[in-house]
Amino acid sequence: MTTMTLSLADTQQAFQTAVLHLQKATPDFIIGTPQVSADQRFKVYTDAYRLRLIEALSADFQALHTYLGDDGFAGLGQTYIDASPSDQFSVRWFGRHLPRFLAETPPYTEQPELNELAVFEWALSEAFDAAESTLLSHAQLVTIDPNAWPSLTLHFHPSLRRINLHSNAPQIWQAANQKQALPEFTRQPEAQAWSIWRHEQKLLFRSLSEQEAYALDAFVQGQCFAEICTGLSEWLEEADVVMKLASFLQTWLRDGWIADKATGVAKAT
Amino acid sequence: MPTMKPLPNLGFGLGLRTDHYQTILADKPAVDWFELITENYLVAGGKPLFYLDSIRADYPMVMHGVSLSIGSTDPLNWDYLRQLKALAKRIEPAWVSDHLCWTGVNGVNLHDLLPLPYTEAAIDHVANRVSTVQEYLGRQLLLENVSSYVSYAHSEMSEWDFLSAVAERADCLILLDINNIYVSAHNHGFDPLRYLRQLPAQRIQQIHLAGHLDLGHLIIDSHGDTVIDPVWSLYEAALQRFGFVATMIERDDNVPPLTDLLAELDIAKRIANTLRLAA
C-alpha cells in the first residue's frame, strides 16, 4: 500500500481490521519510534479494545463473571467480542446478544445455567434504565365503572420484564451480588416464572405462580379482564376466578407494575 | 452557521460520576459545575436520569460525549445526534463537547478515541462534519485533543496544527486536555509547550486535567490516578498562555471519595490564584 496516497477511509478500514482481527499485522502506515516499535504502539489499541469491552460486559453480567471467574469470563468475553463487534454508539448495549450467544455457542451450550444467569442479569439491566411511567393508584382502580371491568385492559410499567427459568439463577445472582459463596447450580424440569422490575429506583424481582404468570402475560398481550377470567377457569372454580384475578391486580398495584395509561407514557412503549 | 453568543466561563468543575451522586445531593459540595458523559444518560429512564435531573437542579452542567466519531468516514450517526440534542434540551448544558477522533467505520464501534492522520484531507472532512453538527445542534461544539499512541506515516503536519486548522475551518471551540498533551508529548517526543504556543487562544473554552499510567516506554491515558506535578506545571503554562479557562478534573477509574477530588481541584484553584487569574 502506498501511504502517500492513502485515503482517510482506507486508513480507517485498515486500522479497524487490524484491531478487530489479532492475526492481522499492524498496518504499514503506523510508524514506530526509536524506543517503541510500531507493533508495540499499535498493541495499545488492540489490547484496550478487548479490555474495555470485557469491562463493559462485566458491569452488566457481574454474577456471570463471579460464577466463571476472571479467566473464564475473559475467555467468554474474548469469544463474544470476536463474534459480535459492537454496532451501537453506546457500550451500554454491547452485552445484549450475550444470553443468546451462550445458548447457541459451544461449549457454553453444555452449561445452560450460563444462559439463564445472563438472561436474568440482562433483564435486570433493562429494568434499570427503562422508561418511566406514572402508576395506576388503588383509588383509580376502585373508581372503574363495574360495567367496564369485563373489558378492562392494562398497561404496565416499561421496566417490567417476564422471564422463565429452569435454574436457580436468581439465587446465584443474589449470592454474587452480596459477595457470598455461590450456591450449587440446580435445574428443575419445569420452568419457573419470574418478574423483574424497577420501583422507586430500586431493582426488584420475584417468582410468580403459574396462574399469576398466565394472567400477567395475557394482560401484556392485550387481553381483557373477562378473557383472562375465562383462561383462569382452567385452574380454578368459576366462582373463585374473579376474586383471584382481583387479588393479582392488588398485588401488581402494590408492586408498582400497572401504569396509569391516562398519562400516555405506557402506550408509547 | 447560527450566530453564537459567547459561552460563559464556568470556573472549576468535576466530572459527574455515579459514585458521587449521593454525596453531591446530600452535601451540595462547592463545585462550580459538573461535566456529564453524554452516553451515560442516553437512556429511557431510571437512576441515571433521576440523579442527573436532581443534580442539575443545583449545578450548571456541560455535556461531554465519546460517540460522535467526528473523524470517521462513516456517515454521521443521526440517531445518536437526535438523542444528544434531546438530552441537551433536557439538561440545557453550558456547552457540548466530544473528541477530535474517530471510533469506528462500517457501522462498527471500537469504543475508543482513535487518532486521525494529520492531513489536509482529514481537516476538510472533519471541519465539514463539525459544521453540519453545529448547524443541527444550533450551538458551537468543543473538540478535545485525544491521547495517542501511534503516528501515521502519511501525516502532513503536527497535531497542534491539525487541531488549530480544524477549529478555525469549522469555527468550533477547543476542549484542551492538558494531560493528553503531556501523554502524547511523551509518546511522540514533541515539546508540550510548543503545542500550547501554537493553539488559537481565543478558541480554548475548557480544560481537562487527569492522571495517567506511565509504563516507561509509553504513557497511557488511564484517568485512574491523581494529576502529576509535570501536568500541573503544564496547566500553569496553559493559563499563562490562554488566561483563565474553565477547568475540571476527569477521573474514571479508581474513583476516590469526592473530597479527594475537591482537594485536587483546589490545586488548580491555587495555581489560578497564584497567576492572579479570576475564575
Coordinates of C-alpha atoms in Angstrom, one line a residue:
Chain A
M1 CA 0.0 0.0 0.0
T2 CA 1.3 3.5 -0.9
T3 CA 0.9 5.5 2.2
M4 CA 1.3 8.9 0.4
T5 CA -2.0 8.4 -1.4
L6 CA -3.8 6.5 1.3
S7 CA -7.3 7.9 1.8
L8 CA -8.8 8.5 5.2
A9 CA -11.4 5.8 4.5
D10 CA -8.7 3.3 3.6
T11 CA -6.7 4.3 6.7
Q12 CA -9.6 3.7 9.0
Q13 CA -10.6 0.5 7.3
A14 CA -7.1 -1.0 7.7
F15 CA -6.7 0.3 11.2
Q16 CA -10.1 -1.2 12.3
T17 CA -9.5 -4.5 10.6
A18 CA -6.2 -4.9 12.5
V19 CA -7.9 -4.0 15.8
L20 CA -10.7 -6.5 15.2
H21 CA -8.6 -9.4 14.0
L22 CA -5.5 -10.1 16.1
Q23 CA -4.0 -12.3 13.4
K24 CA -3.7 -9.2 11.1
A25 CA -0.4 -7.4 11.0
T26 CA 0.0 -3.8 12.2
P27 CA -0.9 -1.6 9.3
D28 CA 2.2 -0.5 7.4
F29 CA 1.3 3.2 7.7
I30 CA 1.7 3.0 11.5
I31 CA 5.2 4.2 12.3
G32 CA 7.3 3.4 15.4
T33 CA 9.9 5.5 17.3
P34 CA 13.5 4.5 18.2
Q35 CA 12.2 3.5 21.6
V36 CA 8.9 1.8 20.7
S37 CA 8.1 -0.3 17.7
A38 CA 5.0 0.2 15.5
D39 CA 3.8 -3.2 16.8
Q40 CA 4.1 -2.2 20.4
R41 CA 2.4 1.1 19.8
F42 CA -0.5 -0.4 17.9
K43 CA -0.9 -3.1 20.6
V44 CA -2.1 -0.4 22.9
Y45 CA -5.3 -0.2 20.7
T46 CA -5.8 -3.9 20.2
D47 CA -5.4 -4.5 24.0
A48 CA -7.6 -1.6 25.0
Y49 CA -10.4 -2.6 22.6
R50 CA -10.7 -6.0 24.3
L51 CA -10.2 -4.9 27.9
R52 CA -12.8 -2.1 27.5
L53 CA -15.4 -4.4 26.1
I54 CA -14.8 -7.1 28.7
E55 CA -15.1 -4.5 31.4
A56 CA -18.4 -3.4 29.9
L57 CA -19.7 -7.0 29.9
S58 CA -18.5 -7.5 33.4
A59 CA -20.5 -4.4 34.6
D60 CA -23.7 -5.9 33.1
F61 CA -23.0 -9.6 34.0
Q62 CA -21.4 -9.4 37.4
A63 CA -22.8 -12.7 38.7
L64 CA -21.8 -14.5 35.5
H65 CA -18.3 -13.0 35.9
T66 CA -18.2 -14.3 39.6
Y67 CA -19.5 -17.7 38.5
L68 CA -17.0 -18.1 35.7
G69 CA -14.0 -16.5 37.5
D70 CA -11.7 -13.9 35.9
D71 CA -10.1 -16.2 33.4
G72 CA -13.3 -17.9 32.4
F73 CA -15.1 -14.6 32.0
A74 CA -12.3 -13.1 30.0
G75 CA -12.3 -16.1 27.7
L76 CA -16.0 -15.8 27.2
G77 CA -15.7 -12.1 26.6
Q78 CA -13.0 -12.6 24.0
T79 CA -15.0 -15.1 22.1
Y80 CA -18.2 -12.9 22.2
I81 CA -16.2 -9.8 21.2
D82 CA -14.9 -11.6 18.1
A83 CA -18.4 -12.9 17.3
S84 CA -20.4 -9.7 17.9
P85 CA -18.4 -6.5 17.3
S86 CA -20.3 -3.5 18.7
D87 CA -22.6 -1.8 16.3
Q88 CA -24.2 0.7 18.8
F89 CA -23.0 4.2 19.7
S90 CA -23.2 3.3 23.4
V91 CA -21.3 0.5 25.0
R92 CA -24.4 0.1 27.2
W93 CA -25.9 -2.2 24.7
F94 CA -22.9 -4.3 23.8
G95 CA -24.0 -7.2 26.0
R96 CA -27.4 -7.6 24.6
H97 CA -26.6 -10.6 22.5
L98 CA -24.7 -12.4 25.2
P99 CA -27.6 -14.5 26.5
R100 CA -28.4 -15.8 23.0
F101 CA -24.7 -16.3 22.3
L102 CA -24.4 -18.5 25.4
A103 CA -27.5 -20.5 24.4
E104 CA -26.2 -21.2 20.9
T105 CA -22.4 -21.4 21.1
P106 CA -20.4 -24.5 22.1
P107 CA -19.0 -25.2 24.6
Y108 CA -21.3 -22.8 26.5
T109 CA -24.3 -24.7 25.4
E110 CA -23.2 -27.5 27.7
Q111 CA -23.8 -25.2 30.7
P112 CA -27.3 -24.0 30.3
E113 CA -27.1 -22.2 33.6
L114 CA -24.8 -19.6 31.9
N115 CA -27.6 -18.6 29.5
E116 CA -30.1 -18.4 32.3
L117 CA -27.8 -16.3 34.5
A118 CA -27.2 -14.0 31.6
V119 CA -30.9 -13.8 30.7
F120 CA -31.6 -12.8 34.3
E121 CA -28.8 -10.2 34.5
W122 CA -29.7 -8.6 31.2
A123 CA -33.4 -8.3 32.3
L124 CA -32.1 -6.5 35.4
S125 CA -30.0 -4.2 33.2
E126 CA -33.0 -3.4 31.0
A127 CA -35.2 -2.7 34.0
F128 CA -32.6 -0.4 35.4
D129 CA -32.8 2.3 32.8
A130 CA -36.2 1.6 31.1
A131 CA -38.6 4.5 30.6
E132 CA -40.5 6.0 33.5
S133 CA -44.3 5.8 33.8
T134 CA -46.7 7.1 36.4
L135 CA -48.5 4.2 38.1
L136 CA -52.2 3.4 38.5
S137 CA -53.3 4.0 42.0
H138 CA -55.7 1.9 44.1
A139 CA -58.1 4.9 44.1
Q140 CA -58.2 4.9 40.3
L141 CA -58.8 1.2 40.2
V142 CA -61.8 1.3 42.5
T143 CA -63.4 4.1 40.6
I144 CA -63.6 2.0 37.4
D145 CA -67.3 1.5 36.5
P146 CA -68.3 -2.1 37.3
N147 CA -69.8 -2.4 33.8
A148 CA -66.3 -1.6 32.4
W149 CA -64.5 -4.3 34.3
P150 CA -65.0 -7.2 31.8
S151 CA -63.4 -5.2 29.0
L152 CA -60.6 -3.8 31.3
T153 CA -57.1 -3.9 29.8
L154 CA -53.9 -2.9 31.5
H155 CA -50.7 -1.1 30.6
F156 CA -47.6 -2.0 32.6
H157 CA -44.5 -0.1 33.8
P158 CA -41.9 -0.1 31.0
S159 CA -39.4 -1.6 33.3
L160 CA -41.4 -4.8 33.9
R161 CA -39.7 -7.9 32.4
R162 CA -41.1 -11.5 32.4
I163 CA -38.7 -14.5 32.1
N164 CA -38.9 -18.2 32.7
L165 CA -36.0 -20.0 34.2
H166 CA -35.3 -23.7 34.9
S167 CA -32.4 -22.9 37.2
N168 CA -31.7 -21.1 40.5
A169 CA -30.1 -18.3 38.5
P170 CA -31.7 -15.6 40.7
Q171 CA -30.3 -17.2 43.9
I172 CA -26.8 -17.4 42.2
W173 CA -27.2 -13.7 41.3
Q174 CA -28.2 -12.7 44.8
A175 CA -25.3 -14.5 46.4
A176 CA -22.9 -12.9 43.9
N177 CA -24.4 -9.5 44.4
Q178 CA -24.0 -9.9 48.2
K179 CA -20.4 -11.2 47.7
Q180 CA -21.4 -14.5 49.4
A181 CA -20.4 -18.0 48.4
L182 CA -22.4 -19.1 45.3
P183 CA -24.9 -21.9 45.8
E184 CA -24.7 -25.0 43.7
F185 CA -26.4 -24.7 40.3
T186 CA -29.7 -26.7 40.3
R187 CA -32.0 -27.3 37.5
Q188 CA -35.8 -28.2 37.5
P189 CA -37.6 -29.9 34.7
E190 CA -40.4 -27.3 34.9
A191 CA -39.8 -23.6 34.2
Q192 CA -40.4 -21.1 37.0
A193 CA -41.9 -17.7 36.0
W194 CA -40.1 -14.6 37.2
S195 CA -40.8 -10.9 37.0
I196 CA -38.1 -8.2 37.2
W197 CA -38.9 -4.6 37.5
R198 CA -37.9 -1.2 38.9
H199 CA -39.9 0.6 41.6
E200 CA -38.9 3.9 43.1
Q201 CA -35.4 3.5 41.5
K202 CA -34.9 0.0 43.1
L203 CA -34.5 -3.1 41.1
L204 CA -36.8 -5.9 42.3
F205 CA -37.6 -9.4 41.3
R206 CA -39.9 -12.2 42.4
S207 CA -41.3 -15.6 41.3
L208 CA -44.8 -16.0 40.0
S209 CA -47.3 -18.8 40.3
E210 CA -48.3 -20.4 37.1
Q211 CA -51.7 -18.7 37.3
E212 CA -50.3 -15.3 38.0
A213 CA -47.8 -15.7 35.2
Y214 CA -50.6 -16.6 32.8
A215 CA -52.7 -13.6 33.9
L216 CA -49.9 -11.2 33.6
D217 CA -48.7 -12.5 30.2
A218 CA -52.3 -12.3 28.9
F219 CA -52.7 -8.7 30.0
V220 CA -49.4 -7.8 28.5
Q221 CA -50.6 -9.3 25.2
G222 CA -53.7 -7.0 25.4
Q223 CA -56.3 -9.5 26.5
C224 CA -59.1 -8.1 28.7
F225 CA -60.3 -9.0 32.2
A226 CA -63.1 -11.2 31.0
E227 CA -60.9 -13.1 28.6
I228 CA -58.4 -13.7 31.3
C229 CA -61.1 -14.9 33.8
T230 CA -62.1 -17.5 31.2
G231 CA -58.5 -18.6 30.9
L232 CA -58.0 -18.8 34.6
S233 CA -61.0 -21.2 34.9
E234 CA -58.7 -23.9 33.7
W235 CA -57.1 -23.8 37.1
L236 CA -59.9 -22.5 39.3
E237 CA -63.6 -23.0 40.1
E238 CA -65.6 -20.4 38.2
A239 CA -66.8 -18.8 41.5
D240 CA -63.2 -18.1 42.6
V241 CA -61.8 -16.7 39.3
V242 CA -62.8 -13.1 39.7
M243 CA -61.5 -12.9 43.2
K244 CA -58.3 -14.5 42.2
L245 CA -57.7 -12.1 39.3
A246 CA -58.7 -9.1 41.5
S247 CA -56.1 -10.3 44.1
F248 CA -53.4 -10.4 41.4
L249 CA -54.3 -6.8 40.4
Q250 CA -54.0 -5.7 44.1
T251 CA -50.6 -7.3 44.2
W252 CA -49.5 -5.7 41.0
L253 CA -50.6 -2.3 42.2
R254 CA -48.6 -2.8 45.4
D255 CA -45.6 -3.9 43.4
G256 CA -45.8 -0.9 41.0
W257 CA -46.4 -2.8 37.8
I258 CA -49.5 -1.2 36.5
A259 CA -49.0 2.0 34.6
D260 CA -51.5 4.8 34.6
K261 CA -52.4 4.7 30.9
A262 CA -54.1 8.1 31.1
T263 CA -50.6 9.6 31.1
G264 CA -50.0 8.1 27.7
V265 CA -46.5 7.1 28.7
A266 CA -47.2 3.4 28.9
K267 CA -48.9 3.5 25.5
A268 CA -45.8 4.8 23.8
T269 CA -43.6 1.9 24.9
Chain B
M1 CA -23.9 28.5 10.9
P2 CA -26.1 30.2 13.5
T3 CA -24.9 33.3 15.4
M4 CA -23.3 32.2 18.6
K5 CA -23.3 34.0 21.8
P6 CA -20.0 33.9 23.8
L7 CA -20.1 31.0 26.2
P8 CA -19.8 31.6 29.9
N9 CA -16.7 30.9 32.0
L10 CA -17.9 28.3 34.4
G11 CA -15.0 28.2 36.9
F12 CA -13.8 24.9 38.5
G13 CA -15.7 21.7 37.9
L14 CA -15.6 18.0 38.1
G15 CA -16.7 15.0 36.0
L16 CA -20.1 13.7 37.3
R17 CA -19.6 10.1 38.4
T18 CA -22.2 7.6 39.8
D19 CA -20.0 7.0 42.9
H20 CA -20.6 10.6 44.0
Y21 CA -24.4 11.0 43.3
Q22 CA -25.5 10.6 46.9
T23 CA -22.7 12.8 48.3
I24 CA -23.4 15.6 45.9
L25 CA -27.1 15.6 46.7
A26 CA -26.6 15.4 50.4
D27 CA -23.6 17.7 50.9
K28 CA -24.0 20.2 47.9
P29 CA -20.2 20.5 47.6
A30 CA -18.7 23.7 46.5
V31 CA -18.1 22.7 42.8
D32 CA -18.9 25.4 40.2
W33 CA -20.2 22.9 37.6
F34 CA -20.2 19.2 36.5
E35 CA -19.4 17.6 33.2
L36 CA -21.6 14.6 32.4
I37 CA -20.7 11.8 30.0
T38 CA -23.4 12.2 27.4
E39 CA -23.8 8.5 26.5
N40 CA -24.4 7.5 30.2
Y41 CA -27.6 9.5 30.0
L42 CA -28.9 8.5 26.6
V43 CA -31.3 6.0 28.2
A44 CA -35.0 6.0 28.6
G45 CA -35.3 6.4 32.4
G46 CA -34.2 5.1 35.8
K47 CA -31.5 6.1 38.1
P48 CA -29.2 7.8 35.5
L49 CA -31.7 10.4 34.5
F50 CA -33.2 10.6 38.0
Y51 CA -29.9 11.6 39.5
L52 CA -28.9 13.8 36.6
D53 CA -32.1 15.9 36.8
S54 CA -31.7 16.1 40.6
I55 CA -28.1 17.3 40.5
R56 CA -28.8 19.6 37.5
A57 CA -31.2 21.5 39.7
D58 CA -28.3 22.6 41.8
Y59 CA -25.4 22.9 39.4
P60 CA -24.5 24.1 35.9
M61 CA -23.5 21.3 33.6
V62 CA -21.7 20.6 30.3
M63 CA -22.1 17.6 28.1
H64 CA -19.1 15.5 27.1
G65 CA -19.6 12.8 24.5
V66 CA -17.5 9.9 23.3
S67 CA -19.5 8.7 20.4
L68 CA -19.7 11.5 17.9
S69 CA -16.9 9.9 15.9
I70 CA -16.5 13.2 14.1
G71 CA -13.4 12.0 12.2
S72 CA -15.0 8.7 10.9
T73 CA -15.6 8.2 7.2
D74 CA -18.9 6.6 8.1
P75 CA -22.0 8.9 7.7
L76 CA -22.8 10.9 10.8
N77 CA -25.0 8.9 13.2
W78 CA -28.2 10.8 13.2
D79 CA -29.9 8.6 15.7
Y80 CA -27.1 9.5 18.1
L81 CA -27.3 13.2 17.3
R82 CA -31.1 13.2 17.8
Q83 CA -30.7 11.7 21.2
L84 CA -27.9 14.0 22.1
K85 CA -30.0 17.0 21.0
A86 CA -32.9 15.8 23.1
L87 CA -30.6 15.4 26.2
A88 CA -29.2 18.9 25.6
K89 CA -32.8 20.3 25.5
R90 CA -33.5 18.5 28.8
I91 CA -30.2 19.5 30.6
E92 CA -29.5 22.9 29.0
P93 CA -25.8 22.5 29.2
A94 CA -23.5 25.5 29.0
W95 CA -21.8 23.6 26.1
V96 CA -21.4 20.3 24.3
S97 CA -18.1 18.6 23.6
D98 CA -16.6 15.5 22.1
H99 CA -13.2 14.4 20.8
L100 CA -11.2 15.1 17.7
C101 CA -11.0 11.4 16.7
W102 CA -12.9 8.5 15.1
T103 CA -14.4 5.5 16.9
G104 CA -15.1 3.1 14.0
V105 CA -16.2 2.5 10.4
N106 CA -18.6 0.3 8.6
G107 CA -21.1 0.6 11.4
V108 CA -18.7 -0.9 13.9
N109 CA -17.8 0.9 17.1
L110 CA -14.5 0.2 18.6
H111 CA -15.4 2.3 21.7
D112 CA -12.1 4.0 21.6
L113 CA -10.9 7.5 20.8
L114 CA -8.8 6.7 17.8
P115 CA -6.3 9.3 16.3
L116 CA -6.6 10.7 12.9
P117 CA -3.8 11.1 10.4
Y118 CA -3.0 14.9 10.3
T119 CA -3.7 15.6 6.7
E120 CA -5.4 18.4 4.7
A121 CA -8.0 15.9 3.6
A122 CA -8.8 14.9 7.2
I123 CA -9.1 18.6 8.2
D124 CA -11.6 19.2 5.4
H125 CA -13.5 16.0 6.2
V126 CA -13.7 16.8 10.0
A127 CA -14.4 20.5 9.5
N128 CA -17.4 19.8 7.2
R129 CA -18.9 17.4 9.7
V130 CA -18.4 19.7 12.6
S131 CA -20.2 22.4 10.6
T132 CA -23.1 20.0 10.0
V133 CA -23.3 19.1 13.6
Q134 CA -23.1 22.7 14.9
E135 CA -25.9 23.6 12.5
Y136 CA -28.0 20.7 13.7
L137 CA -27.4 21.4 17.4
G138 CA -27.6 25.2 17.0
R139 CA -24.5 25.6 19.1
Q140 CA -20.8 25.7 18.8
L141 CA -19.1 22.4 19.5
L142 CA -16.0 21.9 21.6
L143 CA -13.5 19.3 20.3
E144 CA -10.9 17.7 22.6
N145 CA -7.4 16.7 21.8
V146 CA -7.0 12.9 22.5
S147 CA -4.1 11.0 23.8
S148 CA -2.4 8.9 21.1
Y149 CA 0.0 6.0 21.0
V150 CA 0.6 5.7 17.2
S151 CA 1.5 8.1 14.4
Y152 CA 0.7 7.8 10.8
A153 CA 3.3 7.7 8.0
H154 CA 1.1 9.9 5.9
S155 CA 0.5 12.7 8.4
E156 CA 1.4 16.1 6.9
M157 CA 1.6 18.3 10.0
S158 CA 1.8 18.4 13.7
E159 CA -1.1 17.6 16.0
W160 CA -1.4 21.2 17.1
D161 CA -1.5 22.5 13.6
F162 CA -4.2 19.9 12.8
L163 CA -6.3 20.8 15.8
S164 CA -5.9 24.5 15.2
A165 CA -6.9 24.1 11.5
V166 CA -10.0 22.1 12.3
A167 CA -11.1 24.6 14.9
E168 CA -10.5 27.6 12.5
R169 CA -12.1 26.0 9.5
A170 CA -15.1 24.7 11.3
D171 CA -15.4 27.7 13.6
C172 CA -15.6 25.4 16.7
L173 CA -14.0 25.6 20.1
I174 CA -11.4 23.5 21.8
L175 CA -11.5 21.5 25.0
L176 CA -7.9 21.3 25.8
D177 CA -6.9 18.2 27.8
I178 CA -3.6 19.1 29.4
N179 CA -2.9 15.5 30.5
N180 CA -3.4 14.3 26.9
I181 CA -0.8 16.9 25.7
Y182 CA 1.6 15.6 28.3
V183 CA 0.9 11.9 27.4
S184 CA 1.2 12.5 23.6
A185 CA 4.3 14.6 24.0
H186 CA 6.0 11.7 25.8
N187 CA 4.7 9.1 23.3
H188 CA 5.6 11.1 20.2
G189 CA 8.6 13.1 21.5
F190 CA 7.3 16.6 21.0
D191 CA 7.6 19.7 23.2
P192 CA 4.3 20.2 25.0
L193 CA 5.0 23.9 25.5
R194 CA 5.3 24.3 21.7
Y195 CA 1.8 22.7 21.4
L196 CA 0.4 25.3 23.8
R197 CA 2.1 28.2 22.0
Q198 CA 0.7 27.2 18.6
L199 CA -3.0 26.9 19.5
P200 CA -5.6 29.7 18.8
A201 CA -6.0 31.1 22.4
Q202 CA -9.5 32.6 21.7
R203 CA -10.9 29.1 21.0
I204 CA -9.9 27.4 24.2
Q205 CA -13.1 27.1 26.1
Q206 CA -12.5 24.3 28.6
I207 CA -9.5 22.4 30.2
H208 CA -9.4 18.8 31.3
L209 CA -6.9 17.6 33.9
A210 CA -6.3 13.9 34.7
G211 CA -3.9 11.3 35.8
H212 CA -2.3 8.6 33.7
L213 CA -0.4 5.3 33.7
D214 CA 3.4 5.6 33.0
L215 CA 4.7 2.4 31.5
G216 CA 8.1 3.9 30.8
H217 CA 8.2 3.4 27.0
L218 CA 4.6 4.6 26.7
I219 CA 2.2 6.7 28.8
I220 CA -1.4 5.5 28.8
D221 CA -4.2 8.0 29.4
S222 CA -6.0 6.0 32.2
H223 CA -7.9 8.6 34.2
G224 CA -7.1 6.3 37.1
D225 CA -4.8 8.4 39.3
T226 CA -4.1 11.9 40.6
V227 CA -2.7 14.6 38.3
I228 CA 1.1 14.6 38.4
D229 CA 3.3 17.6 39.0
P230 CA 4.6 18.0 35.4
V231 CA 0.9 18.1 34.3
W232 CA 0.2 20.8 36.9
S233 CA 3.2 22.8 35.5
L234 CA 1.8 22.4 32.0
Y235 CA -1.6 23.6 33.3
E236 CA 0.1 26.7 34.8
A237 CA 1.8 27.3 31.4
A238 CA -1.6 26.9 29.7
L239 CA -3.2 29.5 32.0
Q240 CA -0.3 31.9 31.4
R241 CA -0.9 31.5 27.7
F242 CA -4.7 31.5 27.5
G243 CA -5.8 33.3 30.6
F244 CA -8.3 31.5 32.9
V245 CA -10.2 28.8 31.2
A246 CA -13.0 26.7 32.8
T247 CA -11.1 23.8 34.4
M248 CA -12.1 20.3 35.6
I249 CA -10.6 17.1 36.8
E250 CA -11.6 13.9 35.0
R251 CA -11.4 10.6 37.0
D252 CA -12.9 7.4 35.5
D253 CA -11.0 4.6 37.2
N254 CA -10.1 4.1 40.9
V255 CA -12.7 6.8 41.6
P256 CA -11.8 8.3 45.1
P257 CA -14.2 10.0 47.5
L258 CA -15.5 13.3 46.3
T259 CA -13.5 15.1 49.0
D260 CA -10.2 13.8 47.4
L261 CA -11.2 15.3 44.0
L262 CA -12.2 18.6 45.6
A263 CA -8.8 18.7 47.2
E264 CA -7.2 18.1 43.8
L265 CA -9.4 20.8 42.3
D266 CA -8.1 23.2 45.0
I267 CA -4.6 22.7 43.5
A268 CA -6.0 24.1 40.2
K269 CA -7.5 27.0 42.1
R270 CA -4.3 27.8 43.8
I271 CA -2.4 27.8 40.5
A272 CA -5.0 30.2 39.0
N273 CA -4.9 32.4 42.1
T274 CA -1.1 32.5 42.1
L275 CA -1.3 33.8 38.5
R276 CA -4.0 36.3 39.7
L277 CA -6.5 34.9 37.2
A278 CA -10.1 35.1 38.3
A279 CA -12.4 32.2 37.7

